[in-house]
Coordinates of C-alpha atoms and ligand atoms in Angstrom, one line a residue:
M1 CA 4.6 -98.5 -15.7
K2 CA 3.3 -101.9 -16.1
F3 CA 5.8 -104.6 -16.0
E4 CA 5.7 -108.0 -17.6
A5 CA 6.7 -111.2 -15.8
G6 CA 8.4 -112.4 -18.8
R7 CA 10.8 -109.4 -19.0
T8 CA 11.7 -109.3 -15.2
V9 CA 15.3 -110.9 -16.7
T10 CA 16.2 -107.8 -18.0
M11 CA 16.0 -106.0 -14.7
S12 CA 18.4 -106.3 -12.2
R13 CA 16.8 -107.4 -8.7
R14 CA 17.8 -104.1 -7.1
E15 CA 15.7 -102.5 -9.8
I16 CA 12.8 -104.8 -9.4
I17 CA 12.7 -104.5 -5.7
R18 CA 13.0 -100.7 -6.1
G19 CA 10.0 -100.8 -8.6
L20 CA 7.8 -103.2 -6.3
A21 CA 8.8 -100.5 -3.2
T22 CA 7.5 -97.8 -5.3
G23 CA 4.4 -99.4 -6.8
S24 CA 5.6 -98.6 -10.3
V25 CA 6.4 -102.3 -11.2
V26 CA 3.4 -104.6 -11.1
V27 CA 4.6 -108.2 -11.6
I28 CA 2.0 -110.1 -12.9
A29 CA 1.9 -113.4 -10.9
P30 CA 1.3 -116.5 -13.0
G31 CA -1.9 -118.1 -11.8
C32 CA -5.4 -118.4 -11.4
A33 CA -7.4 -114.7 -11.8
Y34 CA -10.8 -114.7 -11.1
N35 CA -13.1 -113.3 -13.6
E36 CA -16.2 -111.8 -12.2
Q37 CA -18.2 -111.6 -15.3
L38 CA -17.7 -115.2 -16.3
G39 CA -18.1 -116.3 -12.8
R40 CA -15.1 -118.5 -12.7
S41 CA -11.0 -118.5 -12.0
Q42 CA -9.0 -118.3 -15.2
L43 CA -5.6 -120.0 -15.5
L44 CA -3.5 -117.1 -17.0
F45 CA 0.1 -116.8 -17.4
V46 CA -0.4 -114.3 -20.2
S47 CA -2.2 -110.7 -20.3
Q48 CA -4.1 -109.4 -23.1
G49 CA -1.6 -107.2 -24.2
Q50 CA 1.2 -110.1 -24.1
M51 CA -1.5 -112.2 -26.5
A52 CA -1.5 -109.0 -28.7
Q53 CA 2.0 -109.0 -28.9
L54 CA 2.0 -112.5 -30.4
A55 CA -1.3 -112.2 -32.5
S56 CA 0.1 -109.1 -34.3
S57 CA 2.9 -111.2 -36.3
A58 CA 0.5 -113.7 -36.9
W59 CA -2.0 -111.0 -38.6
T60 CA 0.5 -109.5 -40.6
D61 CA 1.5 -112.9 -41.9
L62 CA -2.3 -113.9 -42.7
K63 CA -2.7 -110.4 -44.5
R64 CA 0.3 -111.2 -46.7
Q65 CA -0.6 -114.8 -47.6
E66 CA -4.4 -115.1 -47.7
R67 CA -6.3 -112.6 -50.2
V68 CA -7.4 -109.7 -48.7
T69 CA -10.6 -108.2 -50.5
N70 CA -11.7 -104.6 -50.7
D71 CA -14.8 -105.5 -52.6
P72 CA -17.5 -102.9 -51.4
R73 CA -20.0 -105.7 -51.2
Y74 CA -18.4 -107.3 -48.1
V75 CA -16.4 -104.3 -46.6
N76 CA -19.3 -102.3 -46.6
R77 CA -21.1 -104.7 -44.4
M78 CA -18.6 -105.2 -42.2
R79 CA -17.7 -101.6 -41.8
R80 CA -21.6 -101.1 -40.6
V81 CA -21.4 -103.8 -38.1
A82 CA -18.1 -104.2 -36.6
P83 CA -17.8 -100.6 -34.7
R84 CA -21.3 -101.2 -33.3
I85 CA -20.5 -104.5 -31.7
I86 CA -16.9 -103.4 -30.8
Q87 CA -18.3 -100.7 -28.9
A88 CA -21.2 -102.6 -27.3
A89 CA -18.6 -105.1 -26.2
G90 CA -16.4 -102.3 -24.2
G91 CA -13.9 -101.6 -27.2
D92 CA -12.8 -98.5 -29.0
P93 CA -13.6 -99.5 -32.8
S94 CA -10.5 -96.9 -33.8
Q95 CA -8.3 -99.6 -32.2
W96 CA -9.6 -102.5 -34.2
E97 CA -8.8 -103.8 -37.6
V98 CA -11.3 -105.6 -39.7
Q99 CA -10.6 -107.3 -42.8
V100 CA -12.3 -109.5 -45.4
F101 CA -10.5 -112.7 -46.7
Q102 CA -11.4 -113.7 -50.3
S103 CA -11.9 -117.5 -49.6
D104 CA -15.2 -120.1 -50.0
Q105 CA -14.4 -121.0 -46.2
L106 CA -17.6 -120.4 -43.9
N107 CA -15.4 -119.2 -41.2
A108 CA -14.5 -116.1 -39.3
F109 CA -11.9 -115.2 -36.5
A110 CA -10.8 -112.7 -34.1
L111 CA -7.2 -112.2 -32.8
P112 CA -6.2 -110.7 -29.4
G113 CA -5.2 -106.9 -30.1
G114 CA -8.3 -106.3 -31.7
K115 CA -8.0 -107.8 -35.3
I116 CA -11.2 -109.5 -36.9
G117 CA -11.0 -111.4 -40.2
F118 CA -14.3 -112.9 -41.9
Y119 CA -14.1 -114.8 -44.9
T120 CA -16.4 -113.8 -48.0
G121 CA -17.7 -117.5 -48.1
I122 CA -19.6 -117.2 -44.7
L123 CA -20.7 -113.4 -45.4
D124 CA -22.2 -114.8 -48.7
I125 CA -24.3 -116.8 -46.5
M126 CA -25.3 -114.3 -43.9
E127 CA -28.8 -112.7 -44.9
N128 CA -28.6 -109.7 -42.7
D129 CA -26.4 -107.7 -40.6
E130 CA -27.9 -109.6 -37.5
H131 CA -26.1 -112.8 -38.7
I132 CA -22.9 -110.7 -38.8
A133 CA -23.3 -109.2 -35.4
T134 CA -23.9 -112.8 -33.9
V135 CA -20.5 -114.3 -35.4
M136 CA -18.6 -111.0 -34.6
G137 CA -20.1 -110.7 -31.2
H138 CA -18.9 -114.3 -30.7
E139 CA -15.6 -113.8 -31.7
V140 CA -15.1 -110.6 -29.9
A141 CA -16.1 -112.1 -26.5
H142 CA -13.1 -114.8 -27.2
V143 CA -11.0 -111.9 -27.6
N144 CA -12.5 -109.9 -24.4
F145 CA -12.2 -113.1 -22.1
N146 CA -8.7 -113.7 -23.4
H147 CA -9.7 -117.4 -24.1
S148 CA -6.4 -117.7 -26.4
G149 CA -4.5 -116.4 -23.4
E150 CA -6.0 -119.4 -21.4
R151 CA -5.4 -121.8 -24.0
Y152 CA -1.7 -120.3 -24.3
S153 CA -1.3 -121.2 -20.5
Q154 CA -2.3 -124.6 -21.0
S155 CA 0.1 -125.0 -23.7
S156 CA 3.5 -126.4 -24.1
L157 CA 4.8 -123.0 -24.5
A158 CA 3.9 -122.0 -21.1
T159 CA 4.9 -125.3 -19.6
A160 CA 8.3 -125.3 -20.9
G161 CA 8.6 -122.1 -18.6
L162 CA 9.3 -119.6 -22.0
S163 CA 7.9 -116.0 -21.3
V164 CA 6.1 -114.5 -24.3
A165 CA 8.8 -112.0 -24.5
Q166 CA 11.4 -115.1 -25.2
V167 CA 8.8 -116.4 -27.9
A168 CA 7.9 -113.3 -29.5
V169 CA 11.6 -112.6 -29.9
S170 CA 12.7 -116.3 -31.1
G171 CA 9.7 -116.0 -33.8
S172 CA 9.4 -118.7 -36.4
Q173 CA 10.8 -121.2 -34.1
Y174 CA 7.8 -121.2 -32.0
Q175 CA 5.5 -120.2 -34.8
N176 CA 3.0 -123.4 -35.3
Q177 CA 2.6 -123.3 -31.5
I178 CA 1.7 -119.6 -31.6
M179 CA -0.8 -120.2 -34.3
G180 CA -2.0 -123.1 -32.4
V181 CA -2.8 -120.9 -29.3
L182 CA -4.3 -118.2 -31.5
G183 CA -6.6 -120.8 -32.8
M184 CA -5.3 -120.7 -36.4
G185 CA -3.9 -124.1 -36.6
A186 CA -0.4 -124.6 -37.8
S187 CA -1.0 -123.4 -41.6
L188 CA -2.7 -120.2 -42.2
G189 CA -6.5 -120.1 -42.6
V190 CA -6.8 -123.2 -40.8
I191 CA -9.1 -122.5 -37.7
L192 CA -9.1 -124.8 -34.4
P193 CA -11.6 -124.9 -32.2
F194 CA -11.7 -123.4 -28.7
S195 CA -13.0 -125.6 -25.7
R196 CA -16.5 -126.2 -25.2
R197 CA -16.8 -124.0 -22.0
H198 CA -15.1 -121.1 -24.1
E199 CA -17.8 -121.6 -26.8
L200 CA -20.4 -121.4 -24.4
E201 CA -19.2 -118.2 -22.9
A202 CA -18.4 -116.5 -26.1
D203 CA -22.1 -117.4 -27.2
K204 CA -23.5 -116.0 -23.9
F205 CA -21.8 -112.8 -24.1
G206 CA -21.8 -112.5 -27.9
V207 CA -25.9 -112.2 -28.0
R208 CA -25.4 -109.9 -25.2
Y209 CA -23.2 -107.4 -27.1
M210 CA -25.3 -107.8 -30.3
S211 CA -28.4 -107.0 -28.3
R212 CA -26.6 -104.0 -26.5
A213 CA -25.5 -102.8 -30.3
G214 CA -29.2 -102.9 -31.1
Y215 CA -29.5 -105.9 -33.2
N216 CA -32.3 -108.4 -32.5
P217 CA -30.4 -111.4 -30.5
A218 CA -33.5 -113.7 -31.7
E219 CA -31.5 -113.8 -35.0
A220 CA -28.6 -115.6 -33.3
I221 CA -30.9 -118.7 -33.1
T222 CA -31.9 -118.4 -36.3
F223 CA -28.5 -118.3 -37.9
W224 CA -27.0 -121.1 -35.9
E225 CA -30.1 -123.4 -36.9
K226 CA -29.2 -122.4 -40.4
M227 CA -25.8 -123.3 -40.1
A228 CA -26.8 -126.6 -38.6
A229 CA -29.1 -127.1 -41.2
A230 CA -26.6 -126.4 -44.0
K231 CA -24.6 -129.1 -42.2
S232 CA -27.4 -131.9 -42.5
G233 CA -27.6 -130.9 -46.2
G234 CA -24.1 -131.7 -47.5
G235 CA -20.8 -131.2 -46.2
P236 CA -20.3 -129.7 -42.6
P237 CA -19.5 -126.0 -42.9
E238 CA -15.9 -125.2 -41.4
F239 CA -17.6 -122.8 -38.8
L240 CA -19.7 -126.0 -37.5
S241 CA -16.9 -128.2 -37.2
T242 CA -14.9 -125.4 -35.2
H243 CA -18.1 -124.3 -33.3
P244 CA -20.1 -127.6 -32.9
S245 CA -23.9 -126.7 -32.8
D246 CA -25.0 -129.1 -30.3
A247 CA -28.3 -129.2 -28.3
T248 CA -26.6 -128.0 -25.0
R249 CA -25.4 -125.2 -27.0
I250 CA -28.6 -123.9 -29.0
A251 CA -30.3 -124.3 -25.4
Q252 CA -28.3 -121.7 -23.8
L253 CA -28.6 -119.7 -26.8
R254 CA -32.2 -119.6 -26.1
R255 CA -31.9 -119.1 -22.8
E256 CA -30.0 -116.2 -22.9
V257 CA -32.0 -114.4 -25.7
A258 CA -35.2 -114.7 -23.6
L259 CA -33.4 -113.3 -20.6
L260 CA -32.4 -110.5 -22.8
Q261 CA -35.9 -110.0 -24.3
Q262 CA -37.2 -110.0 -20.9
G263 CA -34.6 -107.1 -19.9
R264 CA -33.2 -109.4 -17.2
V265 CA -29.5 -109.4 -18.2
Ligands
LIG301 ZN1 -16.0 -120.0 -31.1

């Protein structure tokens, strides 16, 4: 039995001690966890599972409030790419849900618990499956490394000492904060940026996933450059405002792609 720290209140002291002694209770101690793949410690008061719990109602709301499309021109492309990327990222495609939302926004997101949302706007400018794989790999990496869990751990919800269970039960009272840590903004459809470090990590592992899935990772560079060019031509695409495509980022991407092409990662 996996026992989450936020629910300890429902157990008696004796039950907890007995559980710990038999090894059936694992208290996830709040604090820093070293992630070998990332090569750094993460401040995590919440597990992936707890974040999934918080994300599930946000996802339900999104599907109710945004316009989900079943247009095969969009859905078929997503169905072709998603299982390959999810599998390459170590996930089970049958456990993930993928939806396309009808909106001109140039954006996409993924939520803990395996939810991927793309807007028709961004799919319209994606010339090939590699471009979809670029963004999907990036978003799945955010989920895999529990970036929103880190954001949660730094948020007012965590500093107020609220457990995930308390927050989930209280529901709407914390809706804005929950959406915030999930990167969705206070109102649905508004996507918030992750930190620069998170973006660099998502880029790095995103291209690895896409390469492992059999896509040409060099297309990731083409895609980001195209997005940057679109920015200089007019209003900035939303995906760029949440994913600032500065020189450092492109340089790291080039390095990663070169390593992949040389078979060194
Ligand atoms: Zn990102």
